[in-house]
PDB file of C-alpha atoms in Angstrom:
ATOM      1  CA  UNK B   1      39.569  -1.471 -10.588  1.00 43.00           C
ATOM      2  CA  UNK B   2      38.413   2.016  -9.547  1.00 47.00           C
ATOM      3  CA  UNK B   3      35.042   2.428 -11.123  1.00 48.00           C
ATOM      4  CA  UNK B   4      34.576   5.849 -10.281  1.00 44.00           C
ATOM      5  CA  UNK B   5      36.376   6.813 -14.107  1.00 50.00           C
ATOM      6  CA  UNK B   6      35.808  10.360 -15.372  1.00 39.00           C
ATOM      7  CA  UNK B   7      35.334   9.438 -19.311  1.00 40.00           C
ATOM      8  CA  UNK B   8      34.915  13.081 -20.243  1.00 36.00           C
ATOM      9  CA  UNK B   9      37.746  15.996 -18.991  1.00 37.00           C
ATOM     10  CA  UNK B  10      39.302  15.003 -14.827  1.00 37.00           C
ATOM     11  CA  UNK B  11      36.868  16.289 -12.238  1.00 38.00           C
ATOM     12  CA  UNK B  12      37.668  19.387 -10.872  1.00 41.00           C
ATOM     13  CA  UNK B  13      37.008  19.528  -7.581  1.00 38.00           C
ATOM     14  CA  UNK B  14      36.198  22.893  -5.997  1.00 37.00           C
ATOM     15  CA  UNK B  15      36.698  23.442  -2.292  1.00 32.00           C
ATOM     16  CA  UNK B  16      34.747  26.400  -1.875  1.00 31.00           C
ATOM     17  CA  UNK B  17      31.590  24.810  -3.778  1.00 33.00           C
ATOM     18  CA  UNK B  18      28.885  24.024  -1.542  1.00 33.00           C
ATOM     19  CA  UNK B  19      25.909  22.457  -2.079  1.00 35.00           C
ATOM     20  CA  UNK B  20      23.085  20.736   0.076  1.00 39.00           C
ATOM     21  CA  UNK B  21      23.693  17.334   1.845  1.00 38.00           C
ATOM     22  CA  UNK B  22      20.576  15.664   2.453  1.00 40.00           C
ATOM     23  CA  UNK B  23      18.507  14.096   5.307  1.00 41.00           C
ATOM     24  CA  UNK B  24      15.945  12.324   5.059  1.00 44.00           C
ATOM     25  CA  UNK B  25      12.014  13.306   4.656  1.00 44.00           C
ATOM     26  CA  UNK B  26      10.523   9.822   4.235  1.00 46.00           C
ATOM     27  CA  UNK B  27       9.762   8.940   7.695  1.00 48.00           C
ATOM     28  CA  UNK B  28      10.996   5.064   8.809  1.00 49.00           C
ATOM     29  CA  UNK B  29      11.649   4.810   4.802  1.00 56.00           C
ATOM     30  CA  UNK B  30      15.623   4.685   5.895  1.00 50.00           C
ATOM     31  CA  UNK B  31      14.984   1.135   7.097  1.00 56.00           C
ATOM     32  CA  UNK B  32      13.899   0.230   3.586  1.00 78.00           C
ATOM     33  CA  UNK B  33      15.312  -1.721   1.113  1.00 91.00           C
ATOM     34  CA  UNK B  34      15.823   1.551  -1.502  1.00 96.00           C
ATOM     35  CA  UNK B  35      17.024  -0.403  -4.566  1.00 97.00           C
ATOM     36  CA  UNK B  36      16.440  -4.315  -5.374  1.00 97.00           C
ATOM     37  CA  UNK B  37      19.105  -6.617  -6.474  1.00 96.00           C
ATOM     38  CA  UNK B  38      18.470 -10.272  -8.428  1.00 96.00           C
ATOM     39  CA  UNK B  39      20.745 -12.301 -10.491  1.00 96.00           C
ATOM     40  CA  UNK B  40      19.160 -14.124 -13.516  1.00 96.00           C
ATOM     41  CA  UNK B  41      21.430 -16.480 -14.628  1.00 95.00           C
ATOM     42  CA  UNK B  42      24.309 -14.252 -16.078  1.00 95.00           C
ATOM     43  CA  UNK B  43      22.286 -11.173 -15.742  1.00 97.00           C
ATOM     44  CA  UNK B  44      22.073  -8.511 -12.914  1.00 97.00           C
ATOM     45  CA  UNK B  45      19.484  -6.717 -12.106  1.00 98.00           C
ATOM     46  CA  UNK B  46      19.052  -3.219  -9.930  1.00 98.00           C
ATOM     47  CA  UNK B  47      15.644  -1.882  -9.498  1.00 97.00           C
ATOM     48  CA  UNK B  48      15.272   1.548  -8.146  1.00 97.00           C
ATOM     49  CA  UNK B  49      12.505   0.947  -5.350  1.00 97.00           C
ATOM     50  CA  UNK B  50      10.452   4.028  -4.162  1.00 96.00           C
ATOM     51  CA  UNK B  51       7.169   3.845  -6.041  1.00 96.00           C
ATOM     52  CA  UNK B  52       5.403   5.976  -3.763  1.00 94.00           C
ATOM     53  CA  UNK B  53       8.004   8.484  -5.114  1.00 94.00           C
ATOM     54  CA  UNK B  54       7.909   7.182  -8.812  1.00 96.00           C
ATOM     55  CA  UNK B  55      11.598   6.640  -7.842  1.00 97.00           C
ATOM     56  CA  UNK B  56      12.978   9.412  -7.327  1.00 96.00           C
ATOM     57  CA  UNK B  57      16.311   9.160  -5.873  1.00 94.00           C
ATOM     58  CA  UNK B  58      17.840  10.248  -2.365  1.00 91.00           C
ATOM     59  CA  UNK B  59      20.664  10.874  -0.264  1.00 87.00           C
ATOM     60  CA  UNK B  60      20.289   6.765   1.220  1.00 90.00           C
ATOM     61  CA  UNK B  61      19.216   5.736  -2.536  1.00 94.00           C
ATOM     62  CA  UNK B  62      21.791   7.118  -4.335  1.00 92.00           C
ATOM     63  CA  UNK B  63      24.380   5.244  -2.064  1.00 92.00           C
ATOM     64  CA  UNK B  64      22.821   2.081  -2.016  1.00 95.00           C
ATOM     65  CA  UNK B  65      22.527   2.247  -5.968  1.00 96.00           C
ATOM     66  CA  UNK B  66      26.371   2.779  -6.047  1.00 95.00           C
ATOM     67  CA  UNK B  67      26.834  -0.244  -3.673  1.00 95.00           C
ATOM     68  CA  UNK B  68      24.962  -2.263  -5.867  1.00 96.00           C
ATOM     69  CA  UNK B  69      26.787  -1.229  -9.149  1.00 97.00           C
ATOM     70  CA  UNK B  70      29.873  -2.049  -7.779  1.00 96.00           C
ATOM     71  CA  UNK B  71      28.723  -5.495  -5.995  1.00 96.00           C
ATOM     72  CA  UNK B  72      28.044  -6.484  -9.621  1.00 96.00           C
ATOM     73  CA  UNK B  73      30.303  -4.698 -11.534  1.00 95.00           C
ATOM     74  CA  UNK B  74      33.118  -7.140  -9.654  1.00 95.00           C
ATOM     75  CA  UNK B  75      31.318 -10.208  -9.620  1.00 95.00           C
ATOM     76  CA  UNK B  76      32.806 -12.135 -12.021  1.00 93.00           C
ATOM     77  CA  UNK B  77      29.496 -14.618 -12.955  1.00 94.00           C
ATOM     78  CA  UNK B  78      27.944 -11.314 -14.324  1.00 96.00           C
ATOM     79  CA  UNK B  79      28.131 -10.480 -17.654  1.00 95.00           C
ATOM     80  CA  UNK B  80      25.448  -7.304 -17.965  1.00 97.00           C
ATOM     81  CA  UNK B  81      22.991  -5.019 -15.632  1.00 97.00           C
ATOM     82  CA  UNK B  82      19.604  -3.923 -15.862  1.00 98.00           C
ATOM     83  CA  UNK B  83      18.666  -0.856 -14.748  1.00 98.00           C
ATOM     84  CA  UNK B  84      14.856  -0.071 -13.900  1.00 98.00           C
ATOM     85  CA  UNK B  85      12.694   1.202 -11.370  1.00 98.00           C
ATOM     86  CA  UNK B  86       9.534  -0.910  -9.275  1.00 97.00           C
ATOM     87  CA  UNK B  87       6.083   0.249  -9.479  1.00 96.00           C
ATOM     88  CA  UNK B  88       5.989   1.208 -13.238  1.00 95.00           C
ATOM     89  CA  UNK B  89       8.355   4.209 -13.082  1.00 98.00           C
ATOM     90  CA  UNK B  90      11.869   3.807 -13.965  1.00 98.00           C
ATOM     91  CA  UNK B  91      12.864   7.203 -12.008  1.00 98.00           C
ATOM     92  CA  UNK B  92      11.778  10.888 -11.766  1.00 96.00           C
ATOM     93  CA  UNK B  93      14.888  11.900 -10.818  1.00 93.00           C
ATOM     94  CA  UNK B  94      16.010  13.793  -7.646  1.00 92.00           C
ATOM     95  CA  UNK B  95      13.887  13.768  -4.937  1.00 90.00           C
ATOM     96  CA  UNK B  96      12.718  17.733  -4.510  1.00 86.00           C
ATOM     97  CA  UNK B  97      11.321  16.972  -0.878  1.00 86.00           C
ATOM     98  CA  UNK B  98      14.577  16.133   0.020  1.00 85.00           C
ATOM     99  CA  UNK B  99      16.479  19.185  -2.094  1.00 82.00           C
ATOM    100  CA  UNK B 100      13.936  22.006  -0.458  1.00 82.00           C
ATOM    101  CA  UNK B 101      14.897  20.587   3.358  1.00 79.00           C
ATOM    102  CA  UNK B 102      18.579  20.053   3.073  1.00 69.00           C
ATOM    103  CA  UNK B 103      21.507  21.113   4.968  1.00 59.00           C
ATOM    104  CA  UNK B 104      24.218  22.940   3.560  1.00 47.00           C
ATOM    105  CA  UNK B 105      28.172  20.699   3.276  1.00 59.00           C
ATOM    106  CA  UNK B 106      30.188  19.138   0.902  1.00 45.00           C
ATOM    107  CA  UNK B 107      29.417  17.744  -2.644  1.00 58.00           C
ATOM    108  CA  UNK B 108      30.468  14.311  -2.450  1.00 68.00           C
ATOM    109  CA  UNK B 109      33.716  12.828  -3.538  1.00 69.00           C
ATOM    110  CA  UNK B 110      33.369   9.626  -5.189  1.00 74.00           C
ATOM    111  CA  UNK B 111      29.425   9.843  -6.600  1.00 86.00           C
ATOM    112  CA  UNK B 112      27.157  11.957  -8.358  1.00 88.00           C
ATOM    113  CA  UNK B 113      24.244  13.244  -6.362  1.00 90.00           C
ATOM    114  CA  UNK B 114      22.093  10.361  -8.442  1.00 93.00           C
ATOM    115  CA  UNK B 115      24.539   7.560  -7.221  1.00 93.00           C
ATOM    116  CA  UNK B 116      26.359   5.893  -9.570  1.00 95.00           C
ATOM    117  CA  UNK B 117      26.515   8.454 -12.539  1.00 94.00           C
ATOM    118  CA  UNK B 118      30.241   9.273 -12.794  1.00 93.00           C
ATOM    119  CA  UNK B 119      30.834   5.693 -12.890  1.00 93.00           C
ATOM    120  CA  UNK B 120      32.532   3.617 -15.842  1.00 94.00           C
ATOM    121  CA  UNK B 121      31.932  -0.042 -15.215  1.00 95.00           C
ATOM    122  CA  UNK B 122      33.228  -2.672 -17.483  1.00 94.00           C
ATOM    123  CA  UNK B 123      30.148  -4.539 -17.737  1.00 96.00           C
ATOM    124  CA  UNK B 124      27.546  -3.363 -20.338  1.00 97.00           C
ATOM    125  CA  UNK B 125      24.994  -1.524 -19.089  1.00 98.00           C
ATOM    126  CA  UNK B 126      21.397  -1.762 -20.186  1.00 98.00           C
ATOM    127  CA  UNK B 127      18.031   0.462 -18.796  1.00 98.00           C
ATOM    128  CA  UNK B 128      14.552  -0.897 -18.949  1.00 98.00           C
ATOM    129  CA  UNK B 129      12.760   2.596 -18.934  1.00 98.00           C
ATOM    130  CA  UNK B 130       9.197   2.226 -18.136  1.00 97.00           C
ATOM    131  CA  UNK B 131       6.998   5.594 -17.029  1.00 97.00           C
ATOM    132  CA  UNK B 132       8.929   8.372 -16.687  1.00 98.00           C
ATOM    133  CA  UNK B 133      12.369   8.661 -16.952  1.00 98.00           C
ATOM    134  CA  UNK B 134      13.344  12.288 -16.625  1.00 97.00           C
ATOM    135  CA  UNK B 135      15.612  14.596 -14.689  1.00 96.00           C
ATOM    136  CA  UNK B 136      18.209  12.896 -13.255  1.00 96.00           C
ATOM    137  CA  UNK B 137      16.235   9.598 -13.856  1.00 97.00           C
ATOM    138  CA  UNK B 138      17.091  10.535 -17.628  1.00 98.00           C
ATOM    139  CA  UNK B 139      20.765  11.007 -16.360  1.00 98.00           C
ATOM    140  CA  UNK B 140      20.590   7.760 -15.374  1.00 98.00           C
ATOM    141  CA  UNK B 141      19.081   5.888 -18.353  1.00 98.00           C
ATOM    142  CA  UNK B 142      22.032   8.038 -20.433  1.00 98.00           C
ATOM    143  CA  UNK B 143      24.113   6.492 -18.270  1.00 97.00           C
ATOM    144  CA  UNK B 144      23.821   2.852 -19.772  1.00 98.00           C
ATOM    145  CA  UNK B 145      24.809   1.506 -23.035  1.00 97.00           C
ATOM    146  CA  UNK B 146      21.780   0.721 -24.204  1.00 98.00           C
ATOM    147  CA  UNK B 147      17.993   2.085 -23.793  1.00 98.00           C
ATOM    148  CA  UNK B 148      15.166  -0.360 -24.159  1.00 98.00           C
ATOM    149  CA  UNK B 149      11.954   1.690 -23.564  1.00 98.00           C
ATOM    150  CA  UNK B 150       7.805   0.939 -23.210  1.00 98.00           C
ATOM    151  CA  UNK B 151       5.844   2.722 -25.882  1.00 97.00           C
ATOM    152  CA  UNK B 152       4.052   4.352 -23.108  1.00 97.00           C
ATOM    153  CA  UNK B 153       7.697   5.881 -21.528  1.00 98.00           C
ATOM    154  CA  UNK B 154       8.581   9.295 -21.202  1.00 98.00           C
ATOM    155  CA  UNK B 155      11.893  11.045 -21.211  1.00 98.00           C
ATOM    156  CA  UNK B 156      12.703  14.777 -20.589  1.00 97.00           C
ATOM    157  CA  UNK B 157      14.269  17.272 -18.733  1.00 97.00           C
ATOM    158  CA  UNK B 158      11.737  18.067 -16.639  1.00 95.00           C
ATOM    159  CA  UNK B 159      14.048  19.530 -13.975  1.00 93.00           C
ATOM    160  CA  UNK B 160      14.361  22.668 -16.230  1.00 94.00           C
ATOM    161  CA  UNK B 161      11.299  24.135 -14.883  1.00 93.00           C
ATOM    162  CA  UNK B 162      12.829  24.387 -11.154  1.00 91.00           C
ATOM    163  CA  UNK B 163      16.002  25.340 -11.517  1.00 88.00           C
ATOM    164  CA  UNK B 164      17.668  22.119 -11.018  1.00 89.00           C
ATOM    165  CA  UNK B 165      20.630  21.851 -13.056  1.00 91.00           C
ATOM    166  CA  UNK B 166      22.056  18.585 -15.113  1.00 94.00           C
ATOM    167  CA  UNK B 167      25.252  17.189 -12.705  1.00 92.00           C
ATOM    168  CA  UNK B 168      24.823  13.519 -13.201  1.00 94.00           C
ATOM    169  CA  UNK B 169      26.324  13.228 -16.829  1.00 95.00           C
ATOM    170  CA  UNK B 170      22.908  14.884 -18.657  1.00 97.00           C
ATOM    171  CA  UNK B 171      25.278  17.490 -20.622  1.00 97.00           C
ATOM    172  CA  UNK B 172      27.419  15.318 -21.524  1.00 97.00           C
ATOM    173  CA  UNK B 173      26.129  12.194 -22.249  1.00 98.00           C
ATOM    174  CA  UNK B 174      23.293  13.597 -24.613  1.00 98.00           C
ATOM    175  CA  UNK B 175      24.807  15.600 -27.035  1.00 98.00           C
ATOM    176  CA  UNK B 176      27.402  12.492 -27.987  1.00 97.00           C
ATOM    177  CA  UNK B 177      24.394  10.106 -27.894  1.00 97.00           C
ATOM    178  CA  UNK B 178      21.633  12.598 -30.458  1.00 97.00           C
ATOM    179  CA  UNK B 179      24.147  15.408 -31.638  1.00 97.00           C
ATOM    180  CA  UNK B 180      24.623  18.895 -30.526  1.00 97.00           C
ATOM    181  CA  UNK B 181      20.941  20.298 -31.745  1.00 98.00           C
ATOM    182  CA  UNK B 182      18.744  17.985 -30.760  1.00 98.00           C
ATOM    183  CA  UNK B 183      20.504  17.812 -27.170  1.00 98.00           C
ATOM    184  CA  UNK B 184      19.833  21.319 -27.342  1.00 98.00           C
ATOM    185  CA  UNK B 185      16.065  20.455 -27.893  1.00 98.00           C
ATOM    186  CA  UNK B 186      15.799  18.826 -24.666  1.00 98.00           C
ATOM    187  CA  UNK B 187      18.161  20.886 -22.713  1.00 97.00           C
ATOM    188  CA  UNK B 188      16.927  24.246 -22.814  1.00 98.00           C
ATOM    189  CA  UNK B 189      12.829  23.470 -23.498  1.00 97.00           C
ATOM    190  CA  UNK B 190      12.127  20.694 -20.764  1.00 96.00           C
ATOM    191  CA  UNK B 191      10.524  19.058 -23.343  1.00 97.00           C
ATOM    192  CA  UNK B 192       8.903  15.391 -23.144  1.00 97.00           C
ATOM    193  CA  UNK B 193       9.838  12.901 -25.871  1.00 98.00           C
ATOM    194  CA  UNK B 194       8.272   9.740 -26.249  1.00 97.00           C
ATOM    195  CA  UNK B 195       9.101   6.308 -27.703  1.00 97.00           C
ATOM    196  CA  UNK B 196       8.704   6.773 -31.299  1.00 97.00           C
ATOM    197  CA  UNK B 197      10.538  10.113 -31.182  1.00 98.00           C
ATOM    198  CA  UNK B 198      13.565   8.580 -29.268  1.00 98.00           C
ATOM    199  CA  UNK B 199      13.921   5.597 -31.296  1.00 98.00           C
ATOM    200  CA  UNK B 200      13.837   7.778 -34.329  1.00 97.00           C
ATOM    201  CA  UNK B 201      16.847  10.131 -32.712  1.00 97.00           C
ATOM    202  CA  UNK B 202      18.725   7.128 -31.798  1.00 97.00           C
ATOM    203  CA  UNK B 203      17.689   7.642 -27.858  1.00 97.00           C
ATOM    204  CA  UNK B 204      16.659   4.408 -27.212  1.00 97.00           C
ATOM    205  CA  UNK B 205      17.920   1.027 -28.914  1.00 98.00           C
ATOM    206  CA  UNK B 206      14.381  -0.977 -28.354  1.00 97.00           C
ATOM    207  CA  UNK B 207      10.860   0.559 -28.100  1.00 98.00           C
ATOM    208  CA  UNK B 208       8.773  -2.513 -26.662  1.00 97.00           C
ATOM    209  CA  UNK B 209       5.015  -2.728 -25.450  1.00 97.00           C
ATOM    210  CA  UNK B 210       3.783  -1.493 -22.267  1.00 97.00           C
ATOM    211  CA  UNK B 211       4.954  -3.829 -19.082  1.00 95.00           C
ATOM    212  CA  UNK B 212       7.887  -5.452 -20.787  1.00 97.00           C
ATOM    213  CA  UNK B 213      10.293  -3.505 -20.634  1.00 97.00           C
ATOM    214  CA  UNK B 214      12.107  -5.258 -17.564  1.00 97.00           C
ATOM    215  CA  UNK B 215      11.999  -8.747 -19.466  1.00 97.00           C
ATOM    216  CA  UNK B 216      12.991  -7.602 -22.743  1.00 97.00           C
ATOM    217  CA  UNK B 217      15.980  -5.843 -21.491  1.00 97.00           C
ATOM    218  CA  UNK B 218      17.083  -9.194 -19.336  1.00 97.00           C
ATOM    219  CA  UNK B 219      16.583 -10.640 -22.551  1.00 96.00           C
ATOM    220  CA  UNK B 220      19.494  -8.265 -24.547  1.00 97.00           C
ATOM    221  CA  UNK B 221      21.515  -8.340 -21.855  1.00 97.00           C
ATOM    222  CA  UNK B 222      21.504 -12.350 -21.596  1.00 95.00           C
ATOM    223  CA  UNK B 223      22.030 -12.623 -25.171  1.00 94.00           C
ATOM    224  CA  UNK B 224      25.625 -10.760 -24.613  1.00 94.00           C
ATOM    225  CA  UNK B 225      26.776 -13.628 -22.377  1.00 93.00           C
ATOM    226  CA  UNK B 226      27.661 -16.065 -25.307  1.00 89.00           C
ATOM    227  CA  UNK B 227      30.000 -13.424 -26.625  1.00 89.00           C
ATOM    228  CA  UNK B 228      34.185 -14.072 -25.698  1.00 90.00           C
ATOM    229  CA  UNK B 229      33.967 -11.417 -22.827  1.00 92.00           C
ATOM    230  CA  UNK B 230      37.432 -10.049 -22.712  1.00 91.00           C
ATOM    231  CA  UNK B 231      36.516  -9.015 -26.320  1.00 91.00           C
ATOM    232  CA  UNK B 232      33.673  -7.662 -26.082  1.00 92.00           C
ATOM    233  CA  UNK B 233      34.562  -5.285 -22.954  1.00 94.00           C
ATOM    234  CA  UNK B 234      37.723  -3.939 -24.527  1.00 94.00           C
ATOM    235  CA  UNK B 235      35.633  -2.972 -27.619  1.00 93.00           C
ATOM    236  CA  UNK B 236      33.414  -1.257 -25.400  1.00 96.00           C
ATOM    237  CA  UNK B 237      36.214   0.877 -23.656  1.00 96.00           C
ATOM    238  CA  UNK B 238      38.053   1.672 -26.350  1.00 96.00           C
ATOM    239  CA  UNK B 239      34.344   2.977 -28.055  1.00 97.00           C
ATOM    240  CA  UNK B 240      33.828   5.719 -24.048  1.00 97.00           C
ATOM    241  CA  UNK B 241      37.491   6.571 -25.027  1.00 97.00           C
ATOM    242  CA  UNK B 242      36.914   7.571 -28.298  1.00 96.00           C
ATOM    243  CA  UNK B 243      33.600   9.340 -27.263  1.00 96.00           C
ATOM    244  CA  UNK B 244      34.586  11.004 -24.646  1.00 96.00           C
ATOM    245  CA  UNK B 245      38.573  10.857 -23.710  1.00 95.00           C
ATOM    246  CA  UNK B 246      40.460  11.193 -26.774  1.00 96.00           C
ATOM    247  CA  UNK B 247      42.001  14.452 -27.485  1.00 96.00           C
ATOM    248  CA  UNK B 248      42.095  13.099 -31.610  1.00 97.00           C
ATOM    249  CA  UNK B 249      41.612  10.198 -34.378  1.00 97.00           C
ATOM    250  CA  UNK B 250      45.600   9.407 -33.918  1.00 96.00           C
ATOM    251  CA  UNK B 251      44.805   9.082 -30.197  1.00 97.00           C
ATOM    252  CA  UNK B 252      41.879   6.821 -30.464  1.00 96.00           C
ATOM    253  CA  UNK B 253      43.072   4.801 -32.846  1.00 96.00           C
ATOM    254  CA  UNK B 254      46.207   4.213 -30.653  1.00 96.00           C
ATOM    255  CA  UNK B 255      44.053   3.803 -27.646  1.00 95.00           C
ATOM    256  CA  UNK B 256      42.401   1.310 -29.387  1.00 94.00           C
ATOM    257  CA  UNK B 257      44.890  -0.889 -30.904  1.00 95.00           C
ATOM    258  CA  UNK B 258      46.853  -0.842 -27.792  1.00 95.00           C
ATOM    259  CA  UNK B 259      43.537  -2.214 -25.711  1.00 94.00           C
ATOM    260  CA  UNK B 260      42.959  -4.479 -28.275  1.00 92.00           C
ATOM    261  CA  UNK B 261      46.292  -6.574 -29.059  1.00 91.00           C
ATOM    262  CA  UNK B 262      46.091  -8.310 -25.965  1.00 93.00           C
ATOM    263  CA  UNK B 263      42.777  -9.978 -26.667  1.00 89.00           C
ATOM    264  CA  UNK B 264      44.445 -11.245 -29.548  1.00 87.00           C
ATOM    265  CA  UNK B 265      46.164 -13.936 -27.492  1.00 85.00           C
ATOM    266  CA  UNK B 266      43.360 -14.568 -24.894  1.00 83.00           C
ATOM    267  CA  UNK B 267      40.278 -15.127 -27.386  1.00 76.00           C
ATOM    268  CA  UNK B 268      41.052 -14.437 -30.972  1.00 67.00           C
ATOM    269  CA  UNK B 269      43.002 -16.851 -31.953  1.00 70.00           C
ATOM    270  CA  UNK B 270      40.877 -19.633 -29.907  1.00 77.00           C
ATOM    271  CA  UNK B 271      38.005 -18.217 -31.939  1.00 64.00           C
ATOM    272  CA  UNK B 272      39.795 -18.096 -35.545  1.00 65.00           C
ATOM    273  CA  UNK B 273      39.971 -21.950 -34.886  1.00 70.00           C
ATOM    274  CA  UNK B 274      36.928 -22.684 -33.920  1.00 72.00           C
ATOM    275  CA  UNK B 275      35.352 -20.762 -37.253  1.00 59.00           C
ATOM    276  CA  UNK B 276      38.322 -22.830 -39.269  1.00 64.00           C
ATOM    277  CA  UNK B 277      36.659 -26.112 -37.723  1.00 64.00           C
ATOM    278  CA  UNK B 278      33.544 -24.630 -38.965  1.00 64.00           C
ATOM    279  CA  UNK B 279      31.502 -22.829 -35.903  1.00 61.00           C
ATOM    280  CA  UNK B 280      29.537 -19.420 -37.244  1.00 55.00           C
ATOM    281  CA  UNK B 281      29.797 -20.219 -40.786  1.00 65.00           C
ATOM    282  CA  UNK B 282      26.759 -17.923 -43.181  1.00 61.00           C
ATOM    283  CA  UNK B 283      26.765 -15.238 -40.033  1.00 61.00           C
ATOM    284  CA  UNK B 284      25.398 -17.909 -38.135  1.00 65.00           C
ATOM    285  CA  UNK B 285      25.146 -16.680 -34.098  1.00 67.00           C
ATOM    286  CA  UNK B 286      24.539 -19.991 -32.251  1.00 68.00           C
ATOM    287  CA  UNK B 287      28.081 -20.774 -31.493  1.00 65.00           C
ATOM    288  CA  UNK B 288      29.131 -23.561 -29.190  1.00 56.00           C
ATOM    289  CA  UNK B 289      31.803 -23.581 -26.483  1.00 50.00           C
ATOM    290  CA  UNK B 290      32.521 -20.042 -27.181  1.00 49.00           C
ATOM    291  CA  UNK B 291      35.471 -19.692 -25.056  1.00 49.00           C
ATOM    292  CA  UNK B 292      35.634 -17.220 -21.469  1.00 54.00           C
ATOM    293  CA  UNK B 293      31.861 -16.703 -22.100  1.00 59.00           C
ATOM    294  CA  UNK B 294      29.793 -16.520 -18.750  1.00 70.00           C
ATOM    295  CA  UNK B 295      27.803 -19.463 -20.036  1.00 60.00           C
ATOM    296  CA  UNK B 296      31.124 -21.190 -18.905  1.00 58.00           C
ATOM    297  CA  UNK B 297      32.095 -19.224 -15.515  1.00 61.00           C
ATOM    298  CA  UNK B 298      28.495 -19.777 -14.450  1.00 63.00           C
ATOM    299  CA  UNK B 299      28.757 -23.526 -15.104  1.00 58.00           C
ATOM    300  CA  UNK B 300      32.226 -23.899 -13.408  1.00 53.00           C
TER     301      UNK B 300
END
């Protein structure tokens, strides 16, 4: 599967377009360990880890972030990924050390400058956004399905005020996720928002008390595992192409029926019988043997 998937128009790729390819400032740091990965159970977790920097993200950290995407992304026991950062930040986006010392060459391929942000993977994607989470660390939380953020958290565009542009998915992933306007809001003013604010625009799925943001996310996330899989990511790739691919309703709809008939024979009709025989009766969620769910590949 290529997982670098453009889900809005094909990249256009300009020769002549330079921009600054980074060394590093941070000392011995490029011996580190620059992002964190655990399984729990069926869950994945990444953890952005330069606290010192409240996590923002470099040259080495954007590449090891894209490593550990894809790691994940094709390991089959997985069914979700957390996003977050270590130290009580998720991420502060780009690191401006780094930016104000670079060397001029070549945008790269097959990433964003942020790592992983022009990637479509087909396991959901969840952020636990703690601190701040703004600039391109706001690009990042936009980049997963789901937001579950500490009253405490901040969000913004805070890279307005230096002239660093949105190129990791920030205007485009907003405006389908709040609406034109209020994208507009945060776009052009730099403005913070907080918790309440976001949950209220739809920003954010969870607001959750201060410190818990990591756990309540692994919590979501493991909660998707007892779900038919095959379902439940073609549902989720038909809803990107409908966002941001189709050209119009016929299109989607099409795009969607064709991505979805094949499930029919892999889980549906397992499932139809196993409601017949009486599982999930009264909206009931606490099915058993729900068949291709990782609760199964991780016992096999």
């Amino acid at each position: 599967m290529n997982h670098f998937v453009t889900i809005a128009r094909p990249f256009q790729r300009h020769s002549a377009l330079l921009i600054k390819r980074f060394t590093s400032t941070s000392g011995n740091e490029s011996n580190d360990v620059l992002v964190l990965k655990q399984k729990i159970g069926a869950v994945a977790t990444i953890g952005i880890n330069r606290p010192a920097k409240r996590n923002c993200v470099n040259y080495a950290t954007a590449d090891q972030l894209v490593q550990a995407f894809e790691e994940f992304d094709q390991d089959e026991s997985v069914c979700a990924i957390v996003l977050h950062g270590i130290g009580g930040n998720f991420c502060a986006g780009y690191d401006l050390q780094e930016l104000s010392t670079a060397d001029t060459s070549i945008l790269p391929d097959k990433r964003g400058p942020m790592g992983p942000s022009r990637m479509l993977t087909k396991k959901p994607l969840i952020a636990a956004v703690s601190g701040y989470a703004v600039a391109g660390g706001f690009e990042l939380a936009l980049l997963c399905d789901m937001r579950v953020m500490e009253d405490t958290a901040v969000m913004g565009v805070f890279c307005r005020r230096f002239g660093v542009p949105l190129i990791d998915g920030g205007t485009v992933r907003l405006p389908a996720l709040v609406g034109f306007s209020r994208a507009m809001d945060l776009i052009l003013t730099g403005r913070p928002i907080k918790a309440k604010e976001a949950l209220e625009w739809g920003l954010v799925n969870r607001v959750v008390s201060c410190g818990t943001a990591l756990g309540q996310a692994v919590n979501l996330a493991d909660s998707l595992k007892r779900f038919p899989q095959e379902c439940m990511q073609a549902d989720r790739r038909s809803a990107y192409y409908a966002t941001y691919s189709a050209t119009s309703l016929e299109e989607a709809l099409q795009y969607e029926f064709n991505n979805g008939v094949p499930i029919l024979e892999k889980e549906s009709i397992r499932g139809a019988r196993k409601f017949v025989e009486g599982a999930g009766h009264h909206g009931k969620f606490q099915l058993q043997e729900i068949p291709d769910s990782c609760d199964r590949k991780n016992s096999s």
